[in-house]
XYZ file of C-alpha atoms in Angstrom:
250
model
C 0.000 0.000 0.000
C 1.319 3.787 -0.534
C 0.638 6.658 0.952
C 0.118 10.023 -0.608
C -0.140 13.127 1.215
C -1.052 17.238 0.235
C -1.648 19.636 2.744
C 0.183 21.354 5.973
C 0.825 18.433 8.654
C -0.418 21.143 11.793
C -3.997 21.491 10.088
C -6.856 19.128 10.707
C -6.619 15.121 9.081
C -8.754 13.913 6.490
C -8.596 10.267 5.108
C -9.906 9.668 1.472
C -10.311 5.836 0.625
C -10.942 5.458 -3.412
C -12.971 3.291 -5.724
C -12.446 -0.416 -7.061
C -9.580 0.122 -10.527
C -9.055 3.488 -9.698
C -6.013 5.144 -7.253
C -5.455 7.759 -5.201
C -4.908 10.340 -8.027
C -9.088 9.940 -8.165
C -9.386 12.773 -5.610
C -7.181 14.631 -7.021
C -10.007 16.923 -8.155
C -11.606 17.144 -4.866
C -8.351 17.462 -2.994
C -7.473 20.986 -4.655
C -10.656 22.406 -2.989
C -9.590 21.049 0.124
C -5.564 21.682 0.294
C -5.778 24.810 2.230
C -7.666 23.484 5.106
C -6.709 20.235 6.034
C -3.839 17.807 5.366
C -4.890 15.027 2.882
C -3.963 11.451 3.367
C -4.667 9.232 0.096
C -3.757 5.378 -0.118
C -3.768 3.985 -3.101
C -5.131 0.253 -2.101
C -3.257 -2.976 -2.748
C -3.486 -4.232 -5.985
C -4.252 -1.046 -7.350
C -0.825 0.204 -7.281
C 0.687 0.248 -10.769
C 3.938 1.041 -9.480
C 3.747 -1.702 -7.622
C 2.489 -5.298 -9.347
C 3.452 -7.821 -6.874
C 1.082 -6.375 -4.834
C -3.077 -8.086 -4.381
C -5.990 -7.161 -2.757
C -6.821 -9.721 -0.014
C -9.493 -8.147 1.702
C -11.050 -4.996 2.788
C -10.194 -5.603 6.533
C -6.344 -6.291 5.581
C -6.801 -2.881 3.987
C -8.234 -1.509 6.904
C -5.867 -2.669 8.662
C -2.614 -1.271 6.956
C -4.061 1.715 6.625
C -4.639 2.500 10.434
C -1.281 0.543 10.816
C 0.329 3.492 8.976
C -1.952 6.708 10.986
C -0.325 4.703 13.995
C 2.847 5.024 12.901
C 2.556 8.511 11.943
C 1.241 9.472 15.328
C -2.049 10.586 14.308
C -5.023 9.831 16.699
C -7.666 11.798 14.972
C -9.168 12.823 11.701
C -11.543 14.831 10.930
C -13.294 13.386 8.654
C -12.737 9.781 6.351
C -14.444 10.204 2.884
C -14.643 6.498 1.116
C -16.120 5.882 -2.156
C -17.394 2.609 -3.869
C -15.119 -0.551 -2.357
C -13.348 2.095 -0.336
C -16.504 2.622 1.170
C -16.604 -0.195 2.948
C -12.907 -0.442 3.792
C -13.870 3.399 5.604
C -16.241 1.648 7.437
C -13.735 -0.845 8.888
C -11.365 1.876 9.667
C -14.412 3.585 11.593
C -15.356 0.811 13.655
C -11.627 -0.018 14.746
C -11.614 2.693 17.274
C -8.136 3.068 17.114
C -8.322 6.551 15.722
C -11.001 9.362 16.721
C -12.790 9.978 13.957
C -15.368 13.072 13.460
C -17.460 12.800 10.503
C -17.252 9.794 8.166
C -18.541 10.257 4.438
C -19.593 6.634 2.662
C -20.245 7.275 -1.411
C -21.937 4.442 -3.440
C -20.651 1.735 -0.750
C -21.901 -1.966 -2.185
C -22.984 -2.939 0.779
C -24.189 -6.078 0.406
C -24.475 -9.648 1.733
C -24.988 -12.118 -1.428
C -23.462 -15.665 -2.055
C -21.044 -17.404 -3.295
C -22.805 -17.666 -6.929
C -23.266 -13.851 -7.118
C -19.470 -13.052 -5.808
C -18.120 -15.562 -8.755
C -20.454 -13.758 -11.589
C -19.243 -10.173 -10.200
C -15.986 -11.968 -10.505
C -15.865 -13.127 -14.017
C -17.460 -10.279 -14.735
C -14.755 -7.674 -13.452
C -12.250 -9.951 -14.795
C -13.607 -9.571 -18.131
C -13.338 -5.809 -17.562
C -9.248 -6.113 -16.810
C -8.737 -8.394 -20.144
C -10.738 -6.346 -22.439
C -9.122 -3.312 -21.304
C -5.213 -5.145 -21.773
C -6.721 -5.860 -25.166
C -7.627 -2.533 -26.457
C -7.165 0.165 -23.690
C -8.379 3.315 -25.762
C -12.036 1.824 -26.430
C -12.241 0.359 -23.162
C -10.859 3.467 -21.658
C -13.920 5.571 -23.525
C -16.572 2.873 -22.352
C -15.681 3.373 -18.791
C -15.641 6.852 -19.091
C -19.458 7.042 -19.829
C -19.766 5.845 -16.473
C -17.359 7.478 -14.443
C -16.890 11.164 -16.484
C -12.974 12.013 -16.313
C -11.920 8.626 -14.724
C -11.778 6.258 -18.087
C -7.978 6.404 -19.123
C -6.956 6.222 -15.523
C -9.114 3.455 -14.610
C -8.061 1.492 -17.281
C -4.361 1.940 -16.148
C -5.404 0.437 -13.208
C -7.038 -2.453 -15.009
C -4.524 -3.309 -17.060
C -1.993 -4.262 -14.069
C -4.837 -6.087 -12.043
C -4.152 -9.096 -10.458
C -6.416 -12.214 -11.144
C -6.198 -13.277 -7.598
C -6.909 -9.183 -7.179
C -10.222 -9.544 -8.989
C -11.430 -12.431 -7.092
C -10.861 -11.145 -3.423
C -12.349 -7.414 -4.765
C -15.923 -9.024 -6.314
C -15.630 -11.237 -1.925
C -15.323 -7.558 -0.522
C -17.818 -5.901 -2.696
C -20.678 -8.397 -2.112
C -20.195 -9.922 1.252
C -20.280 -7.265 3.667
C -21.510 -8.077 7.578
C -22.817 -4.747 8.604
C -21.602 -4.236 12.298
C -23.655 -3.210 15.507
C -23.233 0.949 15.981
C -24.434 2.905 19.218
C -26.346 6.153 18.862
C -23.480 8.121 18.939
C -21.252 6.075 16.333
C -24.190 6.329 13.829
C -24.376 10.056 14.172
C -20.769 10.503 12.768
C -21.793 8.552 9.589
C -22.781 10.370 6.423
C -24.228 7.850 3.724
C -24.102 9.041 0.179
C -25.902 7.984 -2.626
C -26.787 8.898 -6.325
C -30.625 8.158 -7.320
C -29.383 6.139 -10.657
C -26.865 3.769 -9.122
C -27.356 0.194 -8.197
C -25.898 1.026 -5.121
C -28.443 2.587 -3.705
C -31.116 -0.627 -3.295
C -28.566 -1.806 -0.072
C -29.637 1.619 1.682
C -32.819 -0.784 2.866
C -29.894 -2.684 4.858
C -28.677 0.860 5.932
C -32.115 1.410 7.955
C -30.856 -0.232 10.625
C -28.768 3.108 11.369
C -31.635 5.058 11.869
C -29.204 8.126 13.744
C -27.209 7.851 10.887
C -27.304 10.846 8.048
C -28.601 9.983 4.406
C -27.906 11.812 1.277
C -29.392 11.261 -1.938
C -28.190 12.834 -4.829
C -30.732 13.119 -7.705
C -30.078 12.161 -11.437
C -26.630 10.745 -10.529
C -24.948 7.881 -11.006
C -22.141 5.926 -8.773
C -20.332 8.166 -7.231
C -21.141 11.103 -9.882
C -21.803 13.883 -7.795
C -18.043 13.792 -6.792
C -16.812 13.450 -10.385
C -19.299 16.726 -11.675
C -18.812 18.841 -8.453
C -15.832 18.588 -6.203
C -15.896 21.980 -5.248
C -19.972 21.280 -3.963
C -18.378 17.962 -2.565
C -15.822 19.790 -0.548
C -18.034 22.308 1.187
C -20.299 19.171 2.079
C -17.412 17.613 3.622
C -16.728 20.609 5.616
C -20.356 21.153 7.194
C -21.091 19.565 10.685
C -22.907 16.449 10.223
C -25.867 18.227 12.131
C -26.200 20.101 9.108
C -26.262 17.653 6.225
C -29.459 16.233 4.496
C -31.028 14.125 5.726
C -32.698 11.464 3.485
């Protein structure tokens, strides 16, 4: 796993967890609107690391875990806010419920959280696999193709693909459709912030979500997975600023 980071070290923490095939350059956007507030911390995941192809995914709690491995080591105890987005949703989550770091206002975009079995995980599988070999195969088409779906993120997702791991694929389509959701007080659903846009498959595991009735929703209408970051990062980053008092709820 590497780290990047932006930012002055003396102002407040914020943790940004990206998307499955993607990096942390994905927030680069967002980041810009952020720099002169708070100091940035962006991991690009394992297996995602094109620098880096020995590295796999195994699973979002080993990512969880290296990543609050590394605030340790840096001596930081609290963050303002985490902001995770897709599969990095869910590895926010983890990082969240760890209580090894205190954490003010957590931000969950377009997190598949889901509990399906076996069958499903090995379709999503194939599936995202198929992505990864069509994309080593002709990278400029496949890089337009994914571009219709994620606006600006095409030629850098399919960078990403083309250095994926098979055994990467397989342990990403576990994470993304096998997620426990864990018991939260009162107070620890408060902090959370779930975000969602009205035309992404996503959004039919928010009926799990009820069962964080404290918990803030946000619903983002006409937009797809995570496209309300992609369009306006400079929206995104006052949202990330407000108190989570303030937010929508949904």
């Amino acid at each position: 796993m590497r780290f990047k980071t932006i930012g002055n070290p003396d102002d407040p923490r914020a943790l940004f967890i990206h998307a499955m095939f993607t990096d942390s350059e994905s927030f680069s956007a967002l980041a810009e609107y952020l720099i002169e507030d708070y100091f940035v911390i962006m991991p690009t995941l394992d297996g995602h690391d094109t620098q880096n192809e020995n590295s796999d995914f195994i699973s979002y709690d080993d990512e969880a875990d290296k990543i609050l491995a590394y605030l340790q080591e840096m001596g930081i105890k609290e963050l303002d806010f985490i902001l995770g987005t897709s599969l990095g949703a869910i590895i926010a989550f983890e990082v969240y419920r760890g209580h090894k770091v205190h954490i003010n206002k957590v931000f969950l975009d377009g997190g598949p959280f889901f509990n399906f079995g076996s069958l499903l995980q090995k379709i999503m599988m194939k599936k995202f696999w198929s992505i990864c070999s069509k994309t080593r195969q002709n990278p400029g088409f496949a890089a337009i193709k994914i571009d219709k779906l994620f606006p600006g993120l095409g030629s850098q997702m399919c960078h990403v693909c083309c250095h994926m791991s098979k055994k990467s694929v397989s342990n990403l389509a576990h994470a993304c459709y096998s997620y426990s959701l864990p018991e939260l007080g009162e107070a620890e659903q408060k902090a959370i912030t779930f975000i969602y846009g009205t035309k992404e498959p996503a959004l039919m595991c928010s009926r799990r979500l009820k069962k964080y009735k404290y918990s803030s929703f946000i619903r983002k209408a006409g937009y797809s997975h995570c496209g309300y970051l992609l369009s306006h990062p400079d929206e995104y980053a006052e949202m990330l600023k407000e108190s989570p008092h303030n937010l929508n709820q949904g």
